[in-house]
Amino acid sequence: MLDAEDVRRIALSLPDTTEKIAWSMPTFRVAGKMFATLPEDETSIAVRCPKEERDELALAEPGKFWIADHEASFAWVRVRLAALEDTGELRDILADSWRQAAPPRLLESYPELGLPAAD
């Protein structure tokens, strides 16, 4: 089962990422901008997610994704660590959130993590 140390290891492996305690919980930031948190008892994470996609995820997989009441007006979604299949899925989720917070210079410097190419 995935845990807080898996989140920490993967998040900190992403370029220019730092960990900072805020609101009494670990938060992960790229170039100073938050992209993930480890709230409550560290059994879930909160990550950036466009509202339209977030709502679809929560409806499609409610055992894995949900929207915390206090985050409903923000583009964040919660993810239950126990519901994830493996570290690859966790890395994909964290990398996607990282991309949403990373400045263009990082996206350009790390094309393997950058935005998908336009068709």
XYZ file of N, CA and C in Angstrom, residues 33-112:
240
model
N 5.327 27.369 -5.833
C 3.868 27.263 -6.021
C 3.394 25.861 -5.632
N 2.431 25.795 -4.734
C 1.964 24.520 -4.197
C 1.257 23.672 -5.260
N 1.621 22.366 -5.274
C 0.947 21.443 -6.194
C 0.431 20.192 -5.504
N 0.792 19.955 -4.248
C 0.270 18.784 -3.530
C 0.380 19.002 -2.031
N -0.551 18.397 -1.294
C -0.507 18.414 0.164
C -0.790 17.006 0.683
N -0.338 16.769 1.912
C -0.632 15.508 2.608
C -1.502 15.845 3.821
N -2.809 16.002 3.619
C -3.682 16.408 4.719
C -4.009 15.283 5.708
N -4.618 15.715 6.805
C -5.123 14.832 7.855
C -4.105 13.799 8.318
N -4.483 12.553 8.249
C -3.631 11.480 8.777
C -2.716 10.885 7.708
N -2.509 11.619 6.631
C -1.602 11.236 5.551
C -2.028 9.963 4.817
N -3.335 9.725 4.734
C -3.852 8.591 3.969
C -4.365 9.027 2.605
N -4.308 10.342 2.355
C -4.742 10.893 1.076
C -3.814 12.035 0.708
N -3.957 12.494 -0.534
C -3.257 13.698 -0.960
C -4.278 14.624 -1.607
N -3.954 15.892 -1.639
C -4.728 16.865 -2.396
C -3.814 17.364 -3.502
N -4.339 17.394 -4.726
C -3.555 17.818 -5.890
C -4.376 18.773 -6.743
N -3.663 19.566 -7.525
C -4.319 20.469 -8.477
C -5.026 19.646 -9.553
N -6.210 20.119 -9.930
C -6.963 19.443 -10.985
C -8.011 20.423 -11.503
N -8.043 20.673 -12.807
C -9.079 21.568 -13.333
C -10.458 21.115 -12.856
N -11.309 22.073 -12.516
C -12.609 21.749 -11.924
C -13.436 20.779 -12.754
N -13.437 20.957 -14.082
C -14.245 20.070 -14.934
C -13.761 18.628 -14.817
N -12.448 18.452 -14.880
C -11.869 17.109 -14.763
C -12.065 16.556 -13.354
N -11.902 17.410 -12.364
C -12.048 17.008 -10.969
C -13.439 16.439 -10.725
N -14.442 17.141 -11.204
C -15.818 16.692 -10.998
C -16.058 15.346 -11.675
N -15.519 15.188 -12.886
C -15.663 13.924 -13.614
C -14.963 12.782 -12.869
N -13.762 13.044 -12.360
C -13.026 12.015 -11.613
C -13.803 11.573 -10.379
N -14.308 12.550 -9.623
C -15.033 12.238 -8.390
C -16.302 11.437 -8.672
N -16.960 11.721 -9.782
C -18.165 10.968 -10.151
C -17.822 9.578 -10.680
N -16.758 9.490 -11.470
C -16.393 8.216 -12.096
C -15.753 7.236 -11.117
N -14.944 7.748 -10.199
C -14.219 6.879 -9.258
C -14.282 7.441 -7.839
N -15.472 7.429 -7.217
C -15.626 8.029 -5.891
C -14.825 7.323 -4.793
N -14.434 6.092 -5.024
C -13.597 5.397 -4.045
C -12.153 5.860 -4.065
N -11.782 6.539 -5.149
C -10.406 7.011 -5.309
C -10.301 8.525 -5.167
N -11.248 9.261 -5.757
C -11.195 10.725 -5.781
C -12.407 11.319 -5.076
N -12.203 12.441 -4.392
C -13.325 13.182 -3.837
C -12.932 14.634 -3.656
N -13.935 15.458 -3.475
C -13.723 16.897 -3.324
C -14.058 17.258 -1.883
N -13.065 17.767 -1.168
C -13.284 18.199 0.211
C -14.156 19.456 0.190
N -15.052 19.566 1.160
C -15.981 20.700 1.200
C -15.259 22.043 1.118
N -14.183 22.187 1.886
C -13.493 23.482 1.919
C -12.665 23.751 0.657
N -12.550 22.770 -0.231
C -11.819 22.946 -1.489
C -12.756 22.982 -2.699
N -14.055 22.962 -2.460
C -15.033 22.865 -3.551
C -14.945 24.016 -4.543
N -14.567 25.191 -4.097
C -14.499 26.324 -5.022
C -13.113 26.494 -5.645
N -12.212 25.565 -5.355
C -10.857 25.618 -5.892
C -10.602 24.427 -6.815
N -9.595 24.535 -7.643
C -9.265 23.479 -8.602
C -8.333 22.449 -7.957
N -8.846 21.765 -6.936
C -8.103 20.727 -6.212
C -8.996 19.514 -6.054
N -8.378 18.338 -6.017
C -9.102 17.094 -5.774
C -8.303 16.276 -4.762
N -8.991 15.483 -3.975
C -8.348 14.578 -3.013
C -8.229 13.197 -3.648
N -7.170 12.479 -3.282
C -6.903 11.141 -3.798
C -6.599 10.215 -2.631
N -7.325 9.118 -2.502
C -7.070 8.136 -1.452
C -5.875 7.270 -1.860
N -4.822 7.296 -1.055
C -3.614 6.544 -1.387
C -3.895 5.047 -1.476
N -4.735 4.516 -0.608
C -5.023 3.080 -0.595
C -5.735 2.623 -1.866
N -6.368 3.550 -2.577
C -7.115 3.192 -3.788
C -6.241 3.193 -5.043
N -5.022 3.697 -4.930
C -4.143 3.741 -6.100
C -3.541 2.378 -6.368
N -3.336 2.071 -7.649
C -2.826 0.762 -8.049
C -1.354 0.559 -7.717
N -0.534 1.605 -7.970
C 0.905 1.450 -7.760
C 1.589 2.812 -7.771
N 2.912 2.794 -7.620
C 3.664 4.048 -7.600
C 3.604 4.759 -8.954
N 3.427 4.020 -10.033
C 3.295 4.641 -11.347
C 2.075 5.542 -11.426
N 0.965 5.066 -10.892
C -0.254 5.886 -10.895
C -0.068 7.113 -10.009
N 0.554 6.930 -8.844
C 0.826 8.053 -7.957
C 1.728 9.069 -8.648
N 2.767 8.583 -9.320
C 3.688 9.491 -10.030
C 2.943 10.264 -11.122
N 2.072 9.602 -11.875
C 1.302 10.279 -12.925
C 0.439 11.396 -12.341
N -0.214 11.124 -11.224
C -1.081 12.114 -10.576
C -0.251 13.295 -10.079
N 0.864 13.008 -9.407
C 1.707 14.091 -8.901
C 2.340 14.888 -10.036
N 2.783 14.209 -11.086
C 3.395 14.913 -12.222
C 2.370 15.806 -12.924
N 1.143 15.337 -13.042
C 0.105 16.146 -13.663
C -0.143 17.415 -12.846
N -0.199 17.283 -11.537
C -0.392 18.441 -10.669
C 0.820 19.374 -10.747
N 2.025 18.785 -10.785
C 3.260 19.561 -10.904
C 3.224 20.416 -12.171
N 2.807 19.813 -13.296
C 2.734 20.538 -14.574
C 1.821 21.760 -14.480
N 0.743 21.627 -13.716
C -0.207 22.734 -13.596
C 0.357 23.898 -12.787
N 1.328 23.621 -11.939
C 1.904 24.677 -11.104
C 3.262 25.165 -11.605
N 3.952 24.367 -12.401
C 5.309 24.692 -12.835
C 5.329 25.885 -13.792
N 6.355 26.720 -13.676
C 6.486 27.835 -14.613
C 6.931 27.333 -15.989
N 6.667 28.105 -17.035
C 7.023 27.684 -18.398
C 8.489 27.269 -18.554
N 9.394 27.932 -17.875
C 10.819 27.595 -18.016
C 11.090 26.152 -17.603
N 10.399 25.664 -16.581
C 10.580 24.268 -16.162
C 9.914 23.308 -17.134
N 8.748 23.670 -17.612
C 8.066 22.817 -18.582
C 8.918 22.662 -19.842
N 9.585 23.741 -20.242
C 10.458 23.693 -21.419
C 11.730 22.904 -21.135
N 12.253 23.009 -19.909
C 13.497 22.320 -19.549
C 13.312 20.824 -19.351
N 12.108 20.408 -19.049
C 11.807 19.000 -18.783
C 10.661 18.548 -19.689
N 10.920 18.420 -20.985
C 9.821 18.079 -21.910
C 9.142 16.761 -21.580
N 9.854 15.837 -20.942
C 9.220 14.569 -20.570
C 8.145 14.770 -19.493
